Amino acid sequence: MKFSIDVVSKLSGRAGHFVHTENGNKYLTPLLLQATKSGSVPFLTKEVFDMVSTDPQILGICLGSTQQMQEALINYAKGIAQYVGFPDALTFVCLKDPAEHVGTGYDSTKDSVPLLTRTGKVLINPERYMDIMEAFKPSMYVLLSDSDTNVDSSAKRNLRAVEKTCNFVSECVKRHRLSKTLQDSFVIAPIVGGYNKEARSKSAKQAVQMSEVGGFIIEGLHNNGLSALNVDEGSVKEIVSECISLLPEDKPRFIMGAYDPIMLLELVRLGMDVFDTSYAYLATIDFRILTFNSNLEDYSKTDVFCVDVREERYNGDFSPLLDGCRCLACVNHTKAYVNHLYKTKELLAPILLMIHNIHHYIKFFENIRQAITKGTLGNLIEIIKEQKNKQKLTENSKNIVSDGDQKKLEEVFT
């Protein structure tokens, strides 16, 4: 895997691309990883997802829902991509699911970190983590880290997270050097330390010294799930800017989480390269149709940020989920139909919403890349803000589910 930068702008971030050296596929940045559950795009079969996008994809695989596959993958011996039915996709493997909230304070040891799975807590140390990586054979993987921090973490906790992560990274890199299985895998080093600049600096300086490292991921700014929507924009930008200043410019920068589209655009403007689709997933399980317009060439003052299809007023609305959208859901179905599916608790409701929301988010990233090339990212941020502010004036509820509602919705529809 090779990474190149094509466009750099102080006001609009940067655009570039990955090239897969084996098949020549190109992945443009800012890049959108497809967040998965147990290796599958939530609610969608492989055949349906292929109708959502024909572009080459990178699947985000988290161990919380896949670590139990290790033994089967050892016997299968062909890697996680083929095992989950996406033989042509690249895979990005990390410890935690960006769409699942993980509280702080879970028991860990000096040599391990906790992983919350559907069957309970599992302690993961570098040796076990690298055993899993060798079984999974990922295209890209994040080295093990202690990222259980947030804005409330103490300076002592942040420094302890850095110390553990530095030890984990060293152990994982030693194993990577000896592994024939992982020689072609793209290694991503974690930058941790919460909101402590001293801790972040120590973490970054250790990571950049590793010659095996191909890219960097900024972790520990939130506890995943809905917590990413509630981060303070100024604080996040300050820490991300500090981290970027310490990292080499010619290597990609990853950041995971369901950030609000405005926050995401600010991260793009700072120079981040790779994100994920967890925001689209959380909108789906809250029955929200993403409708914000990111097309600077076709923008209307009447555009709205999102639509809550549960509202009674859509009971008789036979217009598409989003006028002008050409996704599979919008071409064939209406708001009234999805409203009916929600009321009757039919599984087709989140399927149709996921089709649209993923399609919409992919188009969003296409428009982001175009704005970077034209130097108009600031204009894009302003029109998204305008739509978001207008949404706040028309409804009192959040744009995405509360923590309690998320678990309830997942139990019903997953």
mmCIF file of C-alpha atoms in Angstrom:
data_model
loop_
_atom_site.group_PDB
_atom_site.id
_atom_site.type_symbol
_atom_site.label_atom_id
_atom_site.label_comp_id
_atom_site.label_asym_id
_atom_site.label_seq_id
_atom_site.Cartn_x
_atom_site.Cartn_y
_atom_site.Cartn_z
ATOM 1 C CA MET A 1 0.000 0.000 0.000
ATOM 2 C CA LYS A 2 1.396 3.365 -1.017
ATOM 3 C CA PHE A 3 0.145 6.812 0.002
ATOM 4 C CA SER A 4 0.626 10.032 -1.976
ATOM 5 C CA ILE A 5 -0.522 13.622 -1.449
ATOM 6 C CA ASP A 6 -1.962 15.385 -4.506
ATOM 7 C CA VAL A 7 -3.253 18.726 -3.169
ATOM 8 C CA VAL A 8 -2.337 20.687 -0.042
ATOM 9 C CA SER A 9 -4.132 23.861 1.071
ATOM 10 C CA LYS A 10 -3.674 25.764 4.333
ATOM 11 C CA LEU A 11 -7.378 26.661 4.301
ATOM 12 C CA SER A 12 -8.872 23.457 2.836
ATOM 13 C CA GLY A 13 -6.815 20.552 4.129
ATOM 14 C CA ARG A 14 -5.269 18.079 1.749
ATOM 15 C CA ALA A 15 -6.285 15.483 -0.807
ATOM 16 C CA GLY A 16 -4.325 12.422 -1.877
ATOM 17 C CA HIS A 17 -4.685 8.726 -2.551
ATOM 18 C CA PHE A 18 -3.697 5.220 -1.550
ATOM 19 C CA VAL A 19 -2.687 2.751 -4.228
ATOM 20 C CA HIS A 20 -2.907 -0.962 -3.603
ATOM 21 C CA THR A 21 0.345 -2.286 -5.013
ATOM 22 C CA GLU A 22 -1.075 -5.701 -5.945
ATOM 23 C CA ASN A 23 -4.126 -4.746 -8.009
ATOM 24 C CA GLY A 24 -3.520 -1.052 -8.674
ATOM 25 C CA ASN A 25 -6.835 0.081 -7.108
ATOM 26 C CA LYS A 26 -6.823 3.724 -6.043
ATOM 27 C CA TYR A 27 -8.503 5.012 -2.864
ATOM 28 C CA LEU A 28 -8.907 8.784 -2.786
ATOM 29 C CA THR A 29 -8.471 10.786 0.409
ATOM 30 C CA PRO A 30 -10.127 12.165 2.449
ATOM 31 C CA LEU A 31 -11.175 8.533 2.574
ATOM 32 C CA LEU A 32 -14.246 6.902 4.084
ATOM 33 C CA LEU A 33 -13.805 3.464 5.681
ATOM 34 C CA GLN A 34 -16.927 1.306 5.764
ATOM 35 C CA ALA A 35 -17.623 0.549 9.432
ATOM 36 C CA THR A 36 -18.816 -3.039 9.866
ATOM 37 C CA LYS A 37 -20.407 -5.335 12.428
ATOM 38 C CA SER A 38 -18.883 -8.825 12.469
ATOM 39 C CA GLY A 39 -17.273 -7.983 9.148
ATOM 40 C CA SER A 40 -20.489 -6.960 7.384
ATOM 41 C CA VAL A 41 -21.876 -3.514 6.594
ATOM 42 C CA PRO A 42 -24.783 -3.140 9.085
ATOM 43 C CA PHE A 43 -28.173 -4.225 7.683
ATOM 44 C CA LEU A 44 -26.798 -4.791 4.163
ATOM 45 C CA THR A 45 -25.844 -7.974 2.338
ATOM 46 C CA LYS A 46 -22.808 -7.981 0.080
ATOM 47 C CA GLU A 47 -25.075 -7.984 -2.986
ATOM 48 C CA VAL A 48 -27.036 -4.960 -1.783
ATOM 49 C CA PHE A 49 -23.906 -3.070 -0.781
ATOM 50 C CA ASP A 50 -22.478 -3.614 -4.259
ATOM 51 C CA MET A 51 -25.500 -1.712 -5.572
ATOM 52 C CA VAL A 52 -24.836 1.139 -3.166
ATOM 53 C CA SER A 53 -21.295 1.678 -4.442
ATOM 54 C CA THR A 54 -19.220 0.073 -7.177
ATOM 55 C CA ASP A 55 -16.006 1.783 -6.003
ATOM 56 C CA PRO A 56 -13.289 -0.314 -4.329
ATOM 57 C CA GLN A 57 -13.825 -0.292 -0.570
ATOM 58 C CA ILE A 58 -11.864 -0.608 2.652
ATOM 59 C CA LEU A 59 -13.777 -2.409 5.411
ATOM 60 C CA GLY A 60 -13.297 -1.300 9.001
ATOM 61 C CA ILE A 61 -13.104 -4.458 11.136
ATOM 62 C CA CYS A 62 -13.214 -4.150 14.935
ATOM 63 C CA LEU A 63 -12.269 -7.001 17.252
ATOM 64 C CA GLY A 64 -15.230 -6.538 19.579
ATOM 65 C CA SER A 65 -17.456 -8.414 17.134
ATOM 66 C CA THR A 66 -14.832 -10.531 15.326
ATOM 67 C CA GLN A 67 -12.162 -11.756 17.760
ATOM 68 C CA GLN A 68 -14.101 -15.009 18.194
ATOM 69 C CA MET A 69 -13.384 -15.748 14.514
ATOM 70 C CA GLN A 70 -9.680 -16.227 15.211
ATOM 71 C CA GLU A 71 -9.677 -20.031 15.373
ATOM 72 C CA ALA A 72 -11.840 -20.361 12.271
ATOM 73 C CA LEU A 73 -9.602 -17.947 10.371
ATOM 74 C CA ILE A 74 -6.490 -19.908 11.335
ATOM 75 C CA ASN A 75 -8.045 -22.980 9.721
ATOM 76 C CA TYR A 76 -9.449 -21.001 6.786
ATOM 77 C CA ALA A 77 -6.029 -19.406 6.127
ATOM 78 C CA LYS A 78 -7.307 -16.932 3.506
ATOM 79 C CA GLY A 79 -7.823 -13.855 5.674
ATOM 80 C CA ILE A 80 -10.753 -11.896 7.031
ATOM 81 C CA ALA A 81 -11.775 -10.252 3.728
ATOM 82 C CA GLN A 82 -12.586 -13.528 1.967
ATOM 83 C CA TYR A 83 -14.037 -15.024 5.143
ATOM 84 C CA VAL A 84 -16.696 -12.297 5.464
ATOM 85 C CA GLY A 85 -17.523 -12.415 1.742
ATOM 86 C CA PHE A 86 -15.674 -9.314 0.499
ATOM 87 C CA PRO A 87 -12.718 -10.900 -1.335
ATOM 88 C CA ASP A 88 -11.964 -7.760 -3.361
ATOM 89 C CA ALA A 89 -12.095 -5.325 -0.439
ATOM 90 C CA LEU A 90 -9.168 -4.176 1.645
ATOM 91 C CA THR A 91 -9.467 -4.504 5.413
ATOM 92 C CA PHE A 92 -8.599 -2.089 8.215
ATOM 93 C CA VAL A 93 -8.479 -3.830 11.615
ATOM 94 C CA CYS A 94 -8.594 -2.042 14.974
ATOM 95 C CA LEU A 95 -9.485 -2.914 18.553
ATOM 96 C CA LYS A 96 -12.727 -1.011 19.191
ATOM 97 C CA ASP A 97 -15.884 -0.307 17.211
ATOM 98 C CA PRO A 98 -16.201 3.466 16.600
ATOM 99 C CA ALA A 99 -20.008 3.157 16.705
ATOM 100 C CA GLU A 100 -20.166 1.431 20.114
ATOM 101 C CA HIS A 101 -19.858 3.479 23.295
ATOM 102 C CA VAL A 102 -17.262 2.155 25.747
ATOM 103 C CA GLY A 103 -17.251 3.587 29.250
ATOM 104 C CA THR A 104 -14.033 4.386 31.096
ATOM 105 C CA GLY A 105 -12.680 2.544 34.100
ATOM 106 C CA TYR A 106 -12.864 -1.049 32.887
ATOM 107 C CA ASP A 107 -10.357 -3.309 34.615
ATOM 108 C CA SER A 108 -7.067 -3.736 32.831
ATOM 109 C CA THR A 109 -3.559 -4.771 33.726
ATOM 110 C CA LYS A 110 -0.121 -3.351 33.098
ATOM 111 C CA ASP A 111 0.273 -5.695 30.133
ATOM 112 C CA SER A 112 -3.244 -5.743 28.655
ATOM 113 C CA VAL A 113 -6.344 -3.731 27.781
ATOM 114 C CA PRO A 114 -9.989 -4.805 28.008
ATOM 115 C CA LEU A 115 -12.036 -5.619 24.927
ATOM 116 C CA LEU A 116 -15.813 -5.672 25.382
ATOM 117 C CA THR A 117 -17.443 -8.381 23.276
ATOM 118 C CA ARG A 118 -20.953 -9.776 23.025
ATOM 119 C CA THR A 119 -19.931 -12.564 25.415
ATOM 120 C CA GLY A 120 -18.202 -10.378 27.967
ATOM 121 C CA LYS A 121 -14.869 -8.721 28.634
ATOM 122 C CA VAL A 122 -11.675 -10.150 27.166
ATOM 123 C CA LEU A 123 -8.185 -8.968 28.107
ATOM 124 C CA ILE A 124 -5.909 -8.411 25.120
ATOM 125 C CA ASN A 125 -2.124 -8.204 25.382
ATOM 126 C CA PRO A 126 0.339 -7.608 22.513
ATOM 127 C CA GLU A 127 1.035 -11.308 22.003
ATOM 128 C CA ARG A 128 -2.624 -12.236 21.689
ATOM 129 C CA TYR A 129 -3.327 -9.171 19.575
ATOM 130 C CA MET A 130 -0.640 -10.086 17.068
ATOM 131 C CA ASP A 131 -1.859 -13.701 17.030
ATOM 132 C CA ILE A 132 -5.234 -12.343 15.935
ATOM 133 C CA MET A 133 -3.635 -10.100 13.292
ATOM 134 C CA GLU A 134 -1.771 -13.072 11.807
ATOM 135 C CA ALA A 135 -5.028 -15.019 11.614
ATOM 136 C CA PHE A 136 -6.938 -12.075 10.102
ATOM 137 C CA LYS A 137 -4.259 -11.120 7.533
ATOM 138 C CA PRO A 138 -5.476 -7.490 7.305
ATOM 139 C CA SER A 139 -4.532 -5.033 4.579
ATOM 140 C CA MET A 140 -4.076 -2.400 7.303
ATOM 141 C CA TYR A 141 -4.051 -2.692 11.067
ATOM 142 C CA VAL A 142 -3.679 -0.431 14.090
ATOM 143 C CA LEU A 143 -1.077 -1.402 16.667
ATOM 144 C CA LEU A 144 -2.465 -2.172 20.125
ATOM 145 C CA SER A 145 -3.010 0.828 22.376
ATOM 146 C CA ASP A 146 -4.544 2.013 25.631
ATOM 147 C CA SER A 147 -7.003 4.637 24.379
ATOM 148 C CA ASP A 148 -9.455 4.547 27.283
ATOM 149 C CA THR A 149 -9.307 8.328 27.780
ATOM 150 C CA ASN A 150 -11.504 11.357 27.200
ATOM 151 C CA VAL A 151 -11.691 15.034 28.102
ATOM 152 C CA ASP A 152 -12.180 14.184 31.809
ATOM 153 C CA SER A 153 -9.096 11.950 32.099
ATOM 154 C CA SER A 154 -6.450 13.152 34.559
ATOM 155 C CA ALA A 155 -2.899 14.014 33.546
ATOM 156 C CA LYS A 156 -1.717 10.918 35.418
ATOM 157 C CA ARG A 157 -4.172 8.700 33.513
ATOM 158 C CA ASN A 158 -3.132 10.182 30.166
ATOM 159 C CA LEU A 159 0.564 9.628 30.843
ATOM 160 C CA ARG A 160 -0.128 6.080 31.987
ATOM 161 C CA ALA A 161 -2.017 5.469 28.725
ATOM 162 C CA VAL A 162 1.017 6.697 26.784
ATOM 163 C CA GLU A 163 3.404 4.511 28.763
ATOM 164 C CA LYS A 164 1.308 1.399 28.187
ATOM 165 C CA THR A 165 0.796 2.234 24.513
ATOM 166 C CA CYS A 166 4.514 2.774 23.930
ATOM 167 C CA ASN A 167 5.211 -0.660 25.410
ATOM 168 C CA PHE A 168 2.420 -2.244 23.348
ATOM 169 C CA VAL A 169 3.635 -0.617 20.135
ATOM 170 C CA SER A 170 7.201 -1.783 20.711
ATOM 171 C CA GLU A 171 6.094 -5.356 21.342
ATOM 172 C CA CYS A 172 3.771 -5.395 18.323
ATOM 173 C CA VAL A 173 6.430 -3.976 16.001
ATOM 174 C CA LYS A 174 8.926 -6.632 17.134
ATOM 175 C CA ARG A 175 6.381 -9.298 16.266
ATOM 176 C CA HIS A 176 5.543 -7.622 12.956
ATOM 177 C CA ARG A 177 9.199 -7.693 11.913
ATOM 178 C CA LEU A 178 9.337 -11.459 12.420
ATOM 179 C CA SER A 179 5.974 -12.244 10.814
ATOM 180 C CA LYS A 180 5.984 -13.468 7.223
ATOM 181 C CA THR A 181 2.178 -13.296 7.212
ATOM 182 C CA LEU A 182 2.048 -9.568 7.960
ATOM 183 C CA GLN A 183 4.896 -8.320 5.774
ATOM 184 C CA ASP A 184 2.470 -6.820 3.249
ATOM 185 C CA SER A 185 0.167 -5.308 5.884
ATOM 186 C CA PHE A 186 0.114 -1.512 6.292
ATOM 187 C CA VAL A 187 0.974 -0.668 9.909
ATOM 188 C CA ILE A 188 -0.783 2.241 11.672
ATOM 189 C CA ALA A 189 0.633 3.592 14.934
ATOM 190 C CA PRO A 190 -1.723 5.016 17.609
ATOM 191 C CA ILE A 191 -1.203 8.490 19.064
ATOM 192 C CA VAL A 192 -2.769 8.600 22.548
ATOM 193 C CA GLY A 193 -2.756 10.830 25.610
ATOM 194 C CA GLY A 194 -6.260 12.243 25.934
ATOM 195 C CA TYR A 195 -6.339 16.056 25.973
ATOM 196 C CA ASN A 196 -2.838 16.396 27.448
ATOM 197 C CA LYS A 197 -0.361 17.952 25.000
ATOM 198 C CA GLU A 198 2.673 16.638 26.872
ATOM 199 C CA ALA A 199 1.316 13.094 26.733
ATOM 200 C CA ARG A 200 0.405 13.410 23.051
ATOM 201 C CA SER A 201 3.883 14.689 22.228
ATOM 202 C CA LYS A 202 5.524 11.742 23.970
ATOM 203 C CA SER A 203 3.269 9.284 22.164
ATOM 204 C CA ALA A 204 3.843 10.860 18.741
ATOM 205 C CA LYS A 205 7.631 11.035 19.126
ATOM 206 C CA GLN A 206 7.801 7.322 19.901
ATOM 207 C CA ALA A 207 5.529 6.401 16.990
ATOM 208 C CA VAL A 208 7.435 8.323 14.313
ATOM 209 C CA GLN A 209 10.650 6.506 15.199
ATOM 210 C CA MET A 210 9.267 3.165 13.987
ATOM 211 C CA SER A 211 10.338 2.592 10.383
ATOM 212 C CA GLU A 212 7.651 -0.065 9.935
ATOM 213 C CA VAL A 213 4.870 2.461 10.567
ATOM 214 C CA GLY A 214 3.037 3.585 7.422
ATOM 215 C CA GLY A 215 0.477 5.906 9.033
ATOM 216 C CA PHE A 216 -0.880 7.264 12.303
ATOM 217 C CA ILE A 217 -4.235 7.235 14.076
ATOM 218 C CA ILE A 218 -5.288 9.774 16.730
ATOM 219 C CA GLU A 219 -7.136 7.903 19.487
ATOM 220 C CA GLY A 220 -8.519 8.591 22.951
ATOM 221 C CA LEU A 221 -10.476 11.797 22.277
ATOM 222 C CA HIS A 222 -13.815 10.184 23.169
ATOM 223 C CA ASN A 223 -15.276 6.831 24.171
ATOM 224 C CA ASN A 224 -16.753 5.976 20.775
ATOM 225 C CA GLY A 225 -20.449 5.757 19.933
ATOM 226 C CA LEU A 226 -22.450 8.877 20.667
ATOM 227 C CA SER A 227 -19.683 10.424 22.763
ATOM 228 C CA ALA A 228 -17.951 11.548 19.542
ATOM 229 C CA LEU A 229 -20.939 13.800 18.827
ATOM 230 C CA ASN A 230 -20.483 15.648 22.100
ATOM 231 C CA VAL A 231 -16.799 16.559 21.931
ATOM 232 C CA ASP A 232 -15.816 20.203 22.237
ATOM 233 C CA GLU A 233 -14.746 21.411 18.799
ATOM 234 C CA GLY A 234 -12.093 23.800 20.093
ATOM 235 C CA SER A 235 -10.469 21.238 22.385
ATOM 236 C CA VAL A 236 -10.395 18.546 19.705
ATOM 237 C CA LYS A 237 -8.946 20.899 17.102
ATOM 238 C CA GLU A 238 -6.240 22.010 19.524
ATOM 239 C CA ILE A 239 -5.113 18.440 20.265
ATOM 240 C CA VAL A 240 -5.374 17.254 16.657
ATOM 241 C CA SER A 241 -3.333 20.265 15.496
ATOM 242 C CA GLU A 242 -0.684 19.475 18.106
ATOM 243 C CA CYS A 243 -0.494 15.854 16.960
ATOM 244 C CA ILE A 244 -0.313 16.758 13.271
ATOM 245 C CA SER A 245 2.553 19.177 13.932
ATOM 246 C CA LEU A 246 4.599 16.248 15.253
ATOM 247 C CA LEU A 247 3.830 13.800 12.438
ATOM 248 C CA PRO A 248 5.531 13.496 9.037
ATOM 249 C CA GLU A 249 3.564 15.128 6.246
ATOM 250 C CA ASP A 250 4.018 12.264 3.785
ATOM 251 C CA LYS A 251 2.139 9.668 5.853
ATOM 252 C CA PRO A 252 -1.662 9.315 6.235
ATOM 253 C CA ARG A 253 -3.550 10.370 9.354
ATOM 254 C CA PHE A 254 -6.556 8.382 10.566
ATOM 255 C CA ILE A 255 -9.247 9.359 13.056
ATOM 256 C CA MET A 256 -12.260 7.194 13.895
ATOM 257 C CA GLY A 257 -15.626 8.121 15.381
ATOM 258 C CA ALA A 258 -19.137 9.345 14.644
ATOM 259 C CA TYR A 259 -18.167 12.993 14.466
ATOM 260 C CA ASP A 260 -20.807 15.502 13.433
ATOM 261 C CA PRO A 261 -20.306 16.422 9.726
ATOM 262 C CA ILE A 262 -19.255 19.950 10.727
ATOM 263 C CA MET A 263 -16.637 18.599 13.156
ATOM 264 C CA LEU A 264 -15.505 16.146 10.483
ATOM 265 C CA LEU A 265 -15.015 18.978 7.987
ATOM 266 C CA GLU A 266 -12.963 20.910 10.538
ATOM 267 C CA LEU A 267 -10.747 17.826 10.959
ATOM 268 C CA VAL A 268 -10.366 17.629 7.190
ATOM 269 C CA ARG A 269 -9.353 21.283 7.154
ATOM 270 C CA LEU A 270 -6.647 20.519 9.745
ATOM 271 C CA GLY A 271 -5.225 17.809 7.483
ATOM 272 C CA MET A 272 -6.784 14.500 8.575
ATOM 273 C CA ASP A 273 -7.076 11.905 5.806
ATOM 274 C CA VAL A 274 -9.179 8.884 6.813
ATOM 275 C CA PHE A 275 -12.569 8.613 8.578
ATOM 276 C CA ASP A 276 -15.378 6.037 8.902
ATOM 277 C CA THR A 277 -19.139 5.635 8.388
ATOM 278 C CA SER A 278 -20.211 5.220 12.028
ATOM 279 C CA TYR A 279 -22.159 8.518 11.891
ATOM 280 C CA ALA A 280 -24.299 7.184 9.026
ATOM 281 C CA TYR A 281 -24.952 4.015 11.031
ATOM 282 C CA LEU A 282 -26.047 5.917 14.165
ATOM 283 C CA ALA A 283 -28.345 8.085 12.056
ATOM 284 C CA THR A 284 -29.859 4.924 10.587
ATOM 285 C CA ILE A 285 -30.704 3.285 13.900
ATOM 286 C CA ASP A 286 -32.343 6.568 14.945
ATOM 287 C CA PHE A 287 -34.446 6.477 11.735
ATOM 288 C CA ARG A 288 -32.907 9.676 10.416
ATOM 289 C CA ILE A 289 -32.598 10.321 6.705
ATOM 290 C CA LEU A 290 -29.405 12.273 6.045
ATOM 291 C CA THR A 291 -30.433 15.123 3.741
ATOM 292 C CA PHE A 292 -27.799 17.829 4.216
ATOM 293 C CA ASN A 293 -26.643 19.249 0.895
ATOM 294 C CA SER A 294 -22.853 19.247 0.376
ATOM 295 C CA ASN A 295 -22.965 20.139 -3.315
ATOM 296 C CA LEU A 296 -21.702 23.721 -3.592
ATOM 297 C CA GLU A 297 -22.815 23.903 -7.236
ATOM 298 C CA ASP A 298 -26.438 23.024 -6.480
ATOM 299 C CA TYR A 299 -27.237 24.443 -3.071
ATOM 300 C CA SER A 300 -30.642 25.774 -2.023
ATOM 301 C CA LYS A 301 -31.660 27.762 1.044
ATOM 302 C CA THR A 302 -34.478 25.247 1.559
ATOM 303 C CA ASP A 303 -32.122 22.306 2.166
ATOM 304 C CA VAL A 304 -32.421 20.687 5.597
ATOM 305 C CA PHE A 305 -29.869 18.735 7.623
ATOM 306 C CA CYS A 306 -31.785 15.519 8.247
ATOM 307 C CA VAL A 307 -35.326 14.110 8.415
ATOM 308 C CA ASP A 308 -36.824 12.099 11.286
ATOM 309 C CA VAL A 309 -38.919 9.640 9.303
ATOM 310 C CA ARG A 310 -40.779 8.541 12.467
ATOM 311 C CA GLU A 311 -42.749 11.794 12.531
ATOM 312 C CA GLU A 312 -46.456 11.444 11.807
ATOM 313 C CA ARG A 313 -46.360 14.079 9.054
ATOM 314 C CA TYR A 314 -44.510 11.604 6.814
ATOM 315 C CA ASN A 315 -47.351 9.090 7.064
ATOM 316 C CA GLY A 316 -48.747 10.378 3.769
ATOM 317 C CA ASP A 317 -45.572 11.762 2.186
ATOM 318 C CA PHE A 318 -45.054 9.842 -1.062
ATOM 319 C CA SER A 319 -41.920 11.712 -2.097
ATOM 320 C CA PRO A 320 -38.510 9.958 -2.173
ATOM 321 C CA LEU A 321 -36.405 9.866 0.969
ATOM 322 C CA LEU A 322 -34.441 12.731 -0.606
ATOM 323 C CA ASP A 323 -35.544 14.499 -3.769
ATOM 324 C CA GLY A 324 -32.941 14.138 -6.510
ATOM 325 C CA CYS A 325 -31.071 11.286 -4.822
ATOM 326 C CA ARG A 326 -30.412 8.328 -7.130
ATOM 327 C CA CYS A 327 -29.684 5.703 -4.491
ATOM 328 C CA LEU A 328 -31.503 2.367 -4.586
ATOM 329 C CA ALA A 329 -33.808 3.365 -1.708
ATOM 330 C CA CYS A 330 -34.804 6.782 -3.052
ATOM 331 C CA VAL A 331 -35.470 5.554 -6.578
ATOM 332 C CA ASN A 332 -37.864 2.852 -5.393
ATOM 333 C CA HIS A 333 -39.386 3.955 -2.073
ATOM 334 C CA THR A 334 -40.975 6.883 -0.229
ATOM 335 C CA LYS A 335 -40.939 8.490 3.193
ATOM 336 C CA ALA A 336 -44.473 7.209 3.770
ATOM 337 C CA TYR A 337 -43.357 3.634 3.145
ATOM 338 C CA VAL A 338 -40.388 3.867 5.532
ATOM 339 C CA ASN A 339 -42.649 5.546 8.119
ATOM 340 C CA HIS A 340 -44.983 2.536 7.821
ATOM 341 C CA LEU A 341 -42.060 0.101 8.128
ATOM 342 C CA TYR A 342 -40.926 1.855 11.302
ATOM 343 C CA LYS A 343 -44.376 1.645 12.882
ATOM 344 C CA THR A 344 -44.636 -2.071 12.110
ATOM 345 C CA LYS A 345 -41.028 -2.736 13.237
ATOM 346 C CA GLU A 346 -40.066 -4.243 9.896
ATOM 347 C CA LEU A 347 -36.360 -4.903 9.374
ATOM 348 C CA LEU A 348 -36.635 -3.351 5.906
ATOM 349 C CA ALA A 349 -36.821 0.119 7.518
ATOM 350 C CA PRO A 350 -33.161 0.296 8.670
ATOM 351 C CA ILE A 351 -32.085 -1.525 5.494
ATOM 352 C CA LEU A 352 -33.542 1.214 3.274
ATOM 353 C CA LEU A 353 -32.226 3.962 5.536
ATOM 354 C CA MET A 354 -28.747 2.429 5.592
ATOM 355 C CA ILE A 355 -28.725 2.203 1.796
ATOM 356 C CA HIS A 356 -29.534 5.894 1.532
ATOM 357 C CA ASN A 357 -27.349 7.127 4.397
ATOM 358 C CA ILE A 358 -24.238 5.261 3.217
ATOM 359 C CA HIS A 359 -24.824 6.475 -0.355
ATOM 360 C CA HIS A 360 -25.306 10.026 0.940
ATOM 361 C CA TYR A 361 -22.133 9.891 3.033
ATOM 362 C CA ILE A 362 -20.098 8.582 0.100
ATOM 363 C CA LYS A 363 -21.360 11.520 -2.001
ATOM 364 C CA PHE A 364 -20.482 13.834 0.897
ATOM 365 C CA PHE A 365 -16.860 12.698 0.727
ATOM 366 C CA GLU A 366 -16.798 13.117 -3.046
ATOM 367 C CA ASN A 367 -17.876 16.725 -2.527
ATOM 368 C CA ILE A 368 -15.277 17.196 0.224
ATOM 369 C CA ARG A 369 -12.502 16.099 -2.132
ATOM 370 C CA GLN A 370 -13.821 18.415 -4.833
ATOM 371 C CA ALA A 371 -13.936 21.336 -2.372
ATOM 372 C CA ILE A 372 -10.319 20.709 -1.335
ATOM 373 C CA THR A 373 -9.202 20.696 -4.959
ATOM 374 C CA LYS A 374 -11.033 23.989 -5.621
ATOM 375 C CA GLY A 375 -10.058 25.568 -2.310
ATOM 376 C CA THR A 376 -13.685 25.981 -1.238
ATOM 377 C CA LEU A 377 -13.814 23.789 1.887
ATOM 378 C CA GLY A 378 -14.588 26.854 4.014
ATOM 379 C CA ASN A 379 -17.681 27.532 1.905
ATOM 380 C CA LEU A 380 -18.783 23.917 2.335
ATOM 381 C CA ILE A 381 -18.446 24.178 6.112
ATOM 382 C CA GLU A 382 -20.588 27.320 6.149
ATOM 383 C CA ILE A 383 -23.490 25.814 4.177
ATOM 384 C CA ILE A 384 -23.501 22.679 6.356
ATOM 385 C CA LYS A 385 -23.549 24.891 9.465
ATOM 386 C CA GLU A 386 -26.447 26.882 8.013
ATOM 387 C CA GLN A 387 -28.469 23.702 7.469
ATOM 388 C CA LYS A 388 -27.611 22.368 10.940
ATOM 389 C CA ASN A 389 -28.593 25.626 12.635
ATOM 390 C CA LYS A 390 -31.878 25.682 10.739
ATOM 391 C CA GLN A 391 -32.540 22.128 11.961
ATOM 392 C CA LYS A 392 -32.034 23.204 15.582
ATOM 393 C CA LEU A 393 -34.696 25.882 15.180
ATOM 394 C CA THR A 394 -37.297 23.366 14.026
ATOM 395 C CA GLU A 395 -36.796 20.567 16.555
ATOM 396 C CA ASN A 396 -35.758 20.281 20.165
ATOM 397 C CA SER A 397 -34.419 16.716 20.078
ATOM 398 C CA LYS A 398 -30.886 15.685 19.192
ATOM 399 C CA ASN A 399 -30.051 14.813 15.606
ATOM 400 C CA ILE A 400 -28.781 11.423 16.729
ATOM 401 C CA VAL A 401 -30.128 8.988 19.345
ATOM 402 C CA SER A 402 -29.453 9.191 23.058
ATOM 403 C CA ASP A 403 -27.273 6.505 24.654
ATOM 404 C CA GLY A 404 -30.248 4.668 26.137
ATOM 405 C CA ASP A 405 -32.222 4.687 22.897
ATOM 406 C CA GLN A 406 -29.225 3.408 20.915
ATOM 407 C CA LYS A 407 -29.066 0.148 22.865
ATOM 408 C CA LYS A 408 -32.830 -0.335 22.626
ATOM 409 C CA LEU A 409 -32.842 0.246 18.864
ATOM 410 C CA GLU A 410 -29.907 -2.109 18.315
ATOM 411 C CA GLU A 411 -31.716 -4.868 20.225
ATOM 412 C CA VAL A 412 -34.752 -4.492 17.964
ATOM 413 C CA PHE A 413 -33.063 -4.124 14.600
ATOM 414 C CA THR A 414 -29.739 -6.048 14.790
#
